[in-house]
Amino acid sequence: MIYYVVSFSLALFFAECAKRLYRNKILFFFSIIFSIAPLVLLVSLRDWTVGSDTMFYQIPVWNLAKTYHGSSFWKFAALRPGMEIGYLYANYIVSRYTHNIVWFYLCMYSIMLIPIYLFAFKFRKYLSPTLVLFFFCLLLYNESFSTIRQAVAMSISLLSVMALLKRKYLQAFLFIYISCLFHRTAFLILAFPVLYIIMQSFPVKKYRFAYLLFGFLMVTCAYWSNSLILWALDSGSINEKFRIYTTESEVFKGGLSLTYLLIKIVIFIYCWQIYERYRVGRHYILFCLIIASVDMVTTLLGQINFHLIRLTLYPRILSCFYLPFLYKNFSIKFKTPQGIIPHPLPYIIVLLTVFYWYYVYIHGDFASTSDYRFNQDIFGV
């Protein structure tokens, strides 16, 4: 646990320094480097026992890539037909220059973190980059030890969200395509702008019954989706690893704790209260409310069917950005007999997030990251 606390503290400290030193490009650059470095090094220098996917596919794919660095890439890719081309190509390229997987991790996790920092500092006027990093460290960092493909895909997909906010649609679809090369689920990020358009066209208050009916249908589909997934497994549409990892192992069950669902319910209530109280900037609040709604619903669906847990990752990474945005721009007050005080919900969300990180990743050993150990062979060639 101490390794994570120290790494998180250093990353947050230098992120805050970078925010304050933004006008000084040299000091800003070094602050960003010193903020990213602890997170990249910690995940890259881990032992093979840390991370539930490390031995499941990360090291086997890397070892396979090392043996094929003299052959064509397509011969190597043909041996892993169910795996995304982007991830395989990254293994293939890096293994041509080194046989040490640490260098591969350094490359991949740098690619994962750079878009997060880029997004946070690009919109620093509207949110706190330090708070973005705080939520990312507690909600997603430990999970990235295992979900390396999806972590990179999620991070790159953030660039598509940034492009959509600037109305650069071609660029947005390009980033979605690149992110899908690392994980096929990356296209799910497009669901949020679609839902935003739908909810703008059909207001919740006016079409409340329709939204409730849609939610009921989603829960019903989730309840009966197990047979559909089994059919997809039999037909070869879904990799067998997906079934093993979501039913027969304990690796995902820590993330489905009631603690996480409670956080999402509290966040949804917080977003709804802001939506009810503010008239200015309402379209931004609506977008945040949509993400909070999808996050809560997908978490609930994950409770019903363990196969669906991965759906929570995309709204979860977006929550690392919309919560700091709401905190900075839309404060809400709470009336008491003694006067008006800040509403407790933002502080409750922060405390619940800290508790969630400890309860799931440290106490519950979610994704097998609680017992951190350094790689004894990091200086190998």
Short mmCIF file of C-alpha atoms in Angstrom, two decimals:
data_model
loop_
_atom_site.label_atom_id
_atom_site.label_comp_id
_atom_site.label_asym_id
_atom_site.label_seq_id
_atom_site.Cartn_x
_atom_site.Cartn_y
_atom_site.Cartn_z
CA MET A 1 0.00 0.00 0.00
CA ILE A 2 2.83 2.39 0.85
CA TYR A 3 4.15 2.25 -2.74
CA TYR A 4 0.81 3.45 -4.09
CA VAL A 5 0.42 6.21 -1.52
CA VAL A 6 3.90 7.58 -2.22
CA SER A 7 3.46 7.38 -6.00
CA PHE A 8 0.03 9.01 -5.88
CA SER A 9 1.29 11.76 -3.59
CA LEU A 10 4.24 12.59 -5.84
CA ALA A 11 2.06 12.55 -8.95
CA LEU A 12 -0.54 14.86 -7.37
CA PHE A 13 2.10 17.21 -5.94
CA PHE A 14 3.85 17.74 -9.28
CA ALA A 15 0.52 17.98 -11.13
CA GLU A 16 -0.40 20.85 -8.84
CA CYS A 17 3.03 22.40 -9.48
CA ALA A 18 2.47 22.08 -13.22
CA LYS A 19 -0.89 23.84 -12.92
CA ARG A 20 0.67 26.74 -11.03
CA LEU A 21 3.73 26.93 -13.32
CA TYR A 22 1.84 26.68 -16.60
CA ARG A 23 3.17 29.98 -17.96
CA ASN A 24 6.75 28.91 -17.41
CA LYS A 25 7.07 26.28 -20.14
CA ILE A 26 10.34 24.78 -18.88
CA LEU A 27 9.19 24.32 -15.27
CA PHE A 28 5.78 23.17 -16.49
CA PHE A 29 7.37 20.51 -18.70
CA PHE A 30 9.55 19.13 -15.90
CA SER A 31 6.63 19.18 -13.46
CA ILE A 32 4.58 17.09 -15.89
CA ILE A 33 7.46 14.63 -16.32
CA PHE A 34 7.89 14.30 -12.55
CA SER A 35 4.14 13.81 -12.15
CA ILE A 36 3.86 11.08 -14.80
CA ALA A 37 7.08 9.29 -13.84
CA PRO A 38 6.00 7.79 -10.48
CA LEU A 39 2.84 6.29 -11.98
CA VAL A 40 4.58 4.90 -15.08
CA LEU A 41 7.53 3.50 -13.14
CA LEU A 42 5.40 1.84 -10.46
CA VAL A 43 3.27 -0.05 -12.97
CA SER A 44 6.23 -0.86 -15.24
CA LEU A 45 8.63 -2.15 -12.61
CA ARG A 46 6.14 -4.54 -11.03
CA ASP A 47 6.78 -8.22 -10.48
CA TRP A 48 5.01 -10.78 -12.66
CA THR A 49 2.78 -11.70 -9.70
CA VAL A 50 1.22 -8.21 -9.64
CA GLY A 51 -1.80 -7.76 -11.90
CA SER A 52 -4.27 -10.51 -12.71
CA ASP A 53 -3.60 -10.31 -16.47
CA THR A 54 0.19 -10.14 -16.21
CA MET A 55 0.69 -13.88 -16.52
CA PHE A 56 -2.65 -14.52 -18.21
CA TYR A 57 -1.73 -12.88 -21.51
CA GLN A 58 0.72 -9.96 -21.12
CA ILE A 59 3.90 -12.00 -20.57
CA PRO A 60 2.85 -14.89 -22.89
CA VAL A 61 2.18 -12.47 -25.77
CA TRP A 62 5.45 -10.65 -25.09
CA ASN A 63 7.42 -13.91 -25.07
CA LEU A 64 5.74 -14.95 -28.31
CA ALA A 65 6.59 -11.60 -29.91
CA LYS A 66 10.27 -12.02 -28.98
CA THR A 67 10.47 -15.27 -30.90
CA TYR A 68 8.91 -13.74 -34.02
CA HIS A 69 10.84 -10.48 -34.26
CA GLY A 70 12.70 -11.84 -37.28
CA SER A 71 9.52 -12.90 -39.07
CA SER A 72 6.68 -10.85 -40.52
CA PHE A 73 4.19 -9.24 -38.17
CA TRP A 74 1.24 -11.05 -39.75
CA LYS A 75 2.72 -14.46 -38.96
CA PHE A 76 2.96 -13.40 -35.34
CA ALA A 77 -0.57 -11.89 -35.33
CA ALA A 78 -2.00 -15.11 -36.82
CA LEU A 79 -1.03 -16.91 -33.61
CA ARG A 80 -3.31 -14.62 -31.54
CA PRO A 81 -6.41 -14.29 -33.75
CA GLY A 82 -8.67 -12.98 -31.01
CA MET A 83 -6.41 -10.12 -29.93
CA GLU A 84 -6.43 -6.54 -31.23
CA ILE A 85 -3.89 -5.64 -33.92
CA GLY A 86 -2.70 -2.45 -32.22
CA TYR A 87 -1.68 -4.24 -29.03
CA LEU A 88 0.02 -7.05 -30.96
CA TYR A 89 1.90 -4.57 -33.15
CA ALA A 90 3.13 -2.69 -30.06
CA ASN A 91 4.52 -5.97 -28.68
CA TYR A 92 6.09 -6.81 -32.02
CA ILE A 93 7.81 -3.42 -32.50
CA VAL A 94 9.18 -3.02 -28.97
CA SER A 95 10.41 -6.63 -28.82
CA ARG A 96 12.60 -5.96 -31.86
CA TYR A 97 14.75 -3.61 -29.78
CA THR A 98 14.70 -5.23 -26.34
CA HIS A 99 13.75 -8.51 -24.68
CA ASN A 100 12.89 -6.82 -21.39
CA ILE A 101 9.13 -6.38 -20.92
CA VAL A 102 9.75 -3.41 -18.64
CA TRP A 103 10.47 -1.26 -21.69
CA PHE A 104 7.21 -2.39 -23.25
CA TYR A 105 5.33 -1.37 -20.10
CA LEU A 106 7.11 1.99 -20.06
CA CYS A 107 5.92 2.68 -23.61
CA MET A 108 2.35 1.47 -23.14
CA TYR A 109 1.67 3.20 -19.85
CA SER A 110 3.21 6.44 -21.08
CA ILE A 111 0.77 6.25 -24.01
CA MET A 112 -2.02 5.66 -21.48
CA LEU A 113 -1.19 8.62 -19.23
CA ILE A 114 -0.26 11.30 -21.77
CA PRO A 115 -3.82 11.77 -23.17
CA ILE A 116 -5.19 12.01 -19.62
CA TYR A 117 -2.75 14.80 -18.77
CA LEU A 118 -3.31 16.45 -22.16
CA PHE A 119 -7.09 16.51 -21.65
CA ALA A 120 -6.80 17.73 -18.05
CA PHE A 121 -4.41 20.60 -18.79
CA LYS A 122 -6.09 21.55 -22.07
CA PHE A 123 -9.25 22.32 -20.08
CA ARG A 124 -7.50 23.56 -16.94
CA LYS A 125 -9.65 26.73 -16.93
CA TYR A 126 -12.74 24.62 -16.35
CA LEU A 127 -11.47 21.87 -14.06
CA SER A 128 -8.62 21.05 -11.70
CA PRO A 129 -6.00 18.74 -13.30
CA THR A 130 -4.90 17.68 -9.83
CA LEU A 131 -8.42 16.56 -8.96
CA VAL A 132 -8.67 14.71 -12.30
CA LEU A 133 -5.52 12.79 -11.43
CA PHE A 134 -6.82 12.15 -7.90
CA PHE A 135 -9.95 10.41 -9.20
CA PHE A 136 -8.00 8.53 -11.87
CA CYS A 137 -5.51 7.14 -9.34
CA LEU A 138 -8.24 5.91 -7.02
CA LEU A 139 -10.77 4.65 -9.57
CA LEU A 140 -8.71 3.27 -12.45
CA TYR A 141 -4.96 3.17 -11.89
CA ASN A 142 -4.76 -0.18 -10.10
CA GLU A 143 -7.10 -1.73 -12.63
CA SER A 144 -4.78 -0.67 -15.47
CA PHE A 145 -2.20 -3.17 -14.19
CA SER A 146 -4.41 -5.87 -15.69
CA THR A 147 -6.50 -4.12 -18.34
CA ILE A 148 -3.51 -2.74 -20.26
CA ARG A 149 -5.23 -2.98 -23.67
CA GLN A 150 -8.45 -1.40 -22.52
CA ALA A 151 -6.60 1.21 -20.44
CA VAL A 152 -4.72 2.42 -23.52
CA ALA A 153 -7.92 2.30 -25.61
CA MET A 154 -9.84 4.32 -23.01
CA SER A 155 -7.10 6.91 -22.80
CA ILE A 156 -6.88 7.39 -26.57
CA SER A 157 -10.67 7.58 -26.77
CA LEU A 158 -10.47 10.63 -24.50
CA LEU A 159 -8.83 12.42 -27.43
CA SER A 160 -11.96 11.69 -29.46
CA VAL A 161 -14.09 13.28 -26.73
CA MET A 162 -11.80 16.31 -26.79
CA ALA A 163 -12.18 16.49 -30.58
CA LEU A 164 -15.97 16.23 -30.29
CA LEU A 165 -16.02 19.12 -27.84
CA LYS A 166 -14.18 21.17 -30.49
CA ARG A 167 -16.58 19.90 -33.21
CA LYS A 168 -13.74 18.18 -35.07
CA TYR A 169 -15.75 15.11 -36.04
CA LEU A 170 -13.33 13.54 -38.51
CA GLN A 171 -10.54 13.75 -35.93
CA ALA A 172 -12.85 12.23 -33.31
CA PHE A 173 -13.61 9.19 -35.46
CA LEU A 174 -9.91 8.81 -36.26
CA PHE A 175 -9.06 8.58 -32.56
CA ILE A 176 -11.92 6.12 -32.03
CA TYR A 177 -10.52 3.95 -34.80
CA ILE A 178 -7.02 4.02 -33.27
CA SER A 179 -8.36 3.20 -29.81
CA CYS A 180 -10.33 0.25 -31.23
CA LEU A 181 -7.02 -1.16 -32.49
CA PHE A 182 -6.14 -1.69 -28.82
CA HIS A 183 -9.57 -2.75 -27.56
CA ARG A 184 -12.78 -3.27 -29.53
CA THR A 185 -15.00 -1.79 -26.82
CA ALA A 186 -13.55 1.71 -27.34
CA PHE A 187 -16.39 2.62 -29.69
CA LEU A 188 -18.69 2.65 -26.65
CA ILE A 189 -17.43 6.16 -25.90
CA LEU A 190 -19.59 7.35 -28.81
CA ALA A 191 -22.70 6.40 -26.84
CA PHE A 192 -22.37 9.54 -24.72
CA PRO A 193 -22.73 12.20 -27.44
CA VAL A 194 -25.60 10.13 -28.93
CA LEU A 195 -27.36 10.03 -25.55
CA TYR A 196 -26.71 13.76 -25.15
CA ILE A 197 -28.52 14.47 -28.45
CA ILE A 198 -31.41 12.18 -27.46
CA MET A 199 -31.86 13.77 -24.03
CA GLN A 200 -31.73 17.26 -25.50
CA SER A 201 -34.41 16.34 -28.02
CA PHE A 202 -36.55 14.45 -25.51
CA PRO A 203 -36.33 16.12 -22.05
CA VAL A 204 -36.39 13.82 -19.03
CA LYS A 205 -39.25 15.64 -17.32
CA LYS A 206 -41.50 15.37 -20.36
CA TYR A 207 -40.60 11.78 -21.28
CA ARG A 208 -39.96 10.38 -17.83
CA PHE A 209 -42.06 7.26 -18.39
CA ALA A 210 -40.18 6.43 -21.61
CA TYR A 211 -36.82 6.67 -19.82
CA LEU A 212 -38.06 4.50 -16.97
CA LEU A 213 -39.31 1.94 -19.48
CA PHE A 214 -35.94 1.99 -21.27
CA GLY A 215 -34.13 1.47 -17.96
CA PHE A 216 -36.40 -1.46 -17.13
CA LEU A 217 -35.69 -3.02 -20.53
CA MET A 218 -31.92 -2.66 -19.98
CA VAL A 219 -32.12 -4.41 -16.62
CA THR A 220 -34.28 -7.18 -18.13
CA CYS A 221 -31.85 -7.66 -21.01
CA ALA A 222 -28.96 -7.83 -18.56
CA TYR A 223 -30.78 -10.45 -16.53
CA TRP A 224 -31.29 -12.66 -19.61
CA SER A 225 -28.02 -11.79 -21.33
CA ASN A 226 -26.12 -14.75 -19.87
CA SER A 227 -27.67 -17.18 -22.36
CA LEU A 228 -26.89 -14.77 -25.21
CA ILE A 229 -23.25 -14.53 -24.11
CA LEU A 230 -22.99 -18.32 -23.86
CA TRP A 231 -24.33 -18.55 -27.41
CA ALA A 232 -21.69 -16.04 -28.54
CA LEU A 233 -19.00 -18.13 -26.81
CA ASP A 234 -20.18 -21.30 -28.56
CA SER A 235 -20.16 -19.55 -31.92
CA GLY A 236 -16.67 -18.16 -31.33
CA SER A 237 -17.79 -14.50 -31.34
CA ILE A 238 -16.39 -13.95 -27.82
CA ASN A 239 -13.03 -15.13 -26.61
CA GLU A 240 -13.13 -17.98 -24.04
CA LYS A 241 -10.89 -15.90 -21.77
CA PHE A 242 -13.80 -13.51 -21.28
CA ARG A 243 -16.00 -16.26 -19.83
CA ILE A 244 -13.28 -17.67 -17.57
CA TYR A 245 -12.32 -14.27 -16.27
CA THR A 246 -15.82 -13.06 -15.56
CA THR A 247 -17.36 -16.19 -14.06
CA GLU A 248 -14.82 -18.69 -12.77
CA SER A 249 -12.32 -16.33 -11.17
CA GLU A 250 -12.63 -13.84 -8.34
CA VAL A 251 -10.72 -11.13 -10.18
CA PHE A 252 -13.66 -8.90 -11.10
CA LYS A 253 -15.88 -9.42 -8.09
CA GLY A 254 -14.17 -6.85 -5.89
CA GLY A 255 -15.09 -4.13 -8.36
CA LEU A 256 -18.74 -5.10 -8.13
CA SER A 257 -18.97 -4.34 -4.45
CA LEU A 258 -21.90 -2.34 -3.10
CA THR A 259 -19.37 0.36 -2.23
CA TYR A 260 -18.89 1.17 -5.90
CA LEU A 261 -22.62 1.17 -6.60
CA LEU A 262 -23.14 3.47 -3.63
CA ILE A 263 -20.58 5.94 -5.02
CA LYS A 264 -22.39 6.00 -8.34
CA ILE A 265 -25.77 6.59 -6.71
CA VAL A 266 -24.35 9.50 -4.67
CA ILE A 267 -22.70 10.98 -7.79
CA PHE A 268 -25.98 10.71 -9.70
CA ILE A 269 -27.86 12.50 -6.89
CA TYR A 270 -25.17 15.21 -6.87
CA CYS A 271 -25.41 15.72 -10.65
CA TRP A 272 -29.21 15.77 -10.52
CA GLN A 273 -29.24 18.44 -7.81
CA ILE A 274 -26.93 20.63 -9.89
CA TYR A 275 -29.12 20.03 -12.95
CA GLU A 276 -32.21 21.11 -10.98
CA ARG A 277 -30.64 24.24 -9.48
CA TYR A 278 -28.73 25.73 -12.42
CA ARG A 279 -30.11 27.24 -15.60
CA VAL A 280 -26.80 28.61 -16.93
CA GLY A 281 -24.54 26.05 -18.59
CA ARG A 282 -27.36 23.53 -18.51
CA HIS A 283 -26.18 21.62 -21.60
CA TYR A 284 -22.83 20.92 -19.92
CA ILE A 285 -24.60 19.75 -16.76
CA LEU A 286 -26.87 17.54 -18.88
CA PHE A 287 -23.85 15.84 -20.45
CA CYS A 288 -22.40 15.16 -16.98
CA LEU A 289 -25.77 13.83 -15.82
CA ILE A 290 -25.90 11.46 -18.79
CA ILE A 291 -22.47 10.04 -17.96
CA ALA A 292 -23.44 9.67 -14.29
CA SER A 293 -26.66 7.89 -15.32
CA VAL A 294 -24.88 5.47 -17.64
CA ASP A 295 -22.22 4.85 -14.99
CA MET A 296 -24.84 3.99 -12.40
CA VAL A 297 -26.85 1.80 -14.78
CA THR A 298 -23.83 -0.15 -16.06
CA THR A 299 -22.69 -0.71 -12.47
CA LEU A 300 -26.14 -2.04 -11.64
CA LEU A 301 -26.07 -4.28 -14.72
CA GLY A 302 -22.69 -5.57 -13.58
CA GLN A 303 -24.29 -6.57 -10.31
CA ILE A 304 -26.84 -8.62 -12.24
CA ASN A 305 -24.41 -10.19 -14.72
CA PHE A 306 -20.65 -10.33 -14.10
CA HIS A 307 -20.02 -10.44 -17.86
CA LEU A 308 -21.05 -6.78 -18.12
CA ILE A 309 -18.54 -5.33 -15.62
CA ARG A 310 -16.25 -4.00 -18.35
CA LEU A 311 -19.01 -1.65 -19.50
CA THR A 312 -18.38 0.48 -16.40
CA LEU A 313 -14.84 1.48 -17.41
CA TYR A 314 -15.70 4.12 -20.02
CA PRO A 315 -18.15 6.16 -17.92
CA ARG A 316 -15.75 5.68 -15.01
CA ILE A 317 -12.83 7.35 -16.78
CA LEU A 318 -15.11 10.20 -17.87
CA SER A 319 -16.18 10.67 -14.26
CA CYS A 320 -12.55 11.57 -13.50
CA PHE A 321 -13.15 14.69 -15.63
CA TYR A 322 -16.77 15.71 -15.18
CA LEU A 323 -16.63 15.62 -11.37
CA PRO A 324 -13.74 18.17 -11.20
CA PHE A 325 -15.62 20.22 -13.81
CA LEU A 326 -18.76 20.31 -11.67
CA TYR A 327 -16.79 20.98 -8.50
CA LYS A 328 -15.16 24.05 -10.00
CA ASN A 329 -18.06 25.60 -11.89
CA PHE A 330 -21.28 24.62 -10.12
CA SER A 331 -21.18 24.86 -6.36
CA ILE A 332 -24.32 24.03 -4.40
CA LYS A 333 -25.23 25.17 -0.90
CA PHE A 334 -26.99 23.47 1.98
CA LYS A 335 -29.37 25.35 4.27
CA THR A 336 -29.04 24.83 8.02
CA PRO A 337 -30.50 26.63 11.04
CA GLN A 338 -27.10 28.30 11.49
CA GLY A 339 -27.00 29.58 7.90
CA ILE A 340 -25.97 28.47 4.41
CA ILE A 341 -22.99 26.12 4.20
CA PRO A 342 -21.36 24.20 1.30
CA HIS A 343 -23.26 21.07 0.35
CA PRO A 344 -21.67 17.93 1.87
CA LEU A 345 -22.09 15.72 -1.24
CA PRO A 346 -18.80 16.71 -2.97
CA TYR A 347 -16.87 15.85 0.20
CA ILE A 348 -18.81 12.61 0.67
CA ILE A 349 -17.92 11.58 -2.91
CA VAL A 350 -14.21 12.18 -2.24
CA LEU A 351 -14.30 10.20 1.01
CA LEU A 352 -16.23 7.35 -0.60
CA THR A 353 -13.71 7.24 -3.45
CA VAL A 354 -10.80 6.92 -1.01
CA PHE A 355 -12.66 4.20 0.87
CA TYR A 356 -13.48 2.42 -2.40
CA TRP A 357 -9.83 2.36 -3.46
CA TYR A 358 -8.72 0.87 -0.14
CA TYR A 359 -11.63 -1.56 0.20
CA VAL A 360 -11.49 -2.91 -3.37
CA TYR A 361 -7.85 -2.72 -4.44
CA ILE A 362 -6.00 -3.11 -1.13
CA HIS A 363 -8.32 -5.01 1.19
CA GLY A 364 -10.18 -6.90 -1.56
CA ASP A 365 -7.12 -7.41 -3.81
CA PHE A 366 -9.10 -6.52 -6.91
CA ALA A 367 -6.99 -7.15 -10.05
CA SER A 368 -4.30 -8.71 -7.79
CA THR A 369 -2.51 -5.45 -7.03
CA SER A 370 -2.60 -5.23 -3.21
CA ASP A 371 0.68 -7.11 -2.63
CA TYR A 372 2.96 -4.93 -4.75
CA ARG A 373 6.46 -6.25 -5.47
CA PHE A 374 9.22 -4.91 -7.68
CA ASN A 375 10.48 -6.97 -10.59
CA GLN A 376 13.75 -8.62 -9.56
CA ASP A 377 14.94 -8.82 -13.17
CA ILE A 378 14.44 -5.18 -14.18
CA PHE A 379 18.08 -4.86 -15.21
CA GLY A 380 17.95 -7.91 -17.46
CA VAL A 381 18.48 -7.52 -21.18
#
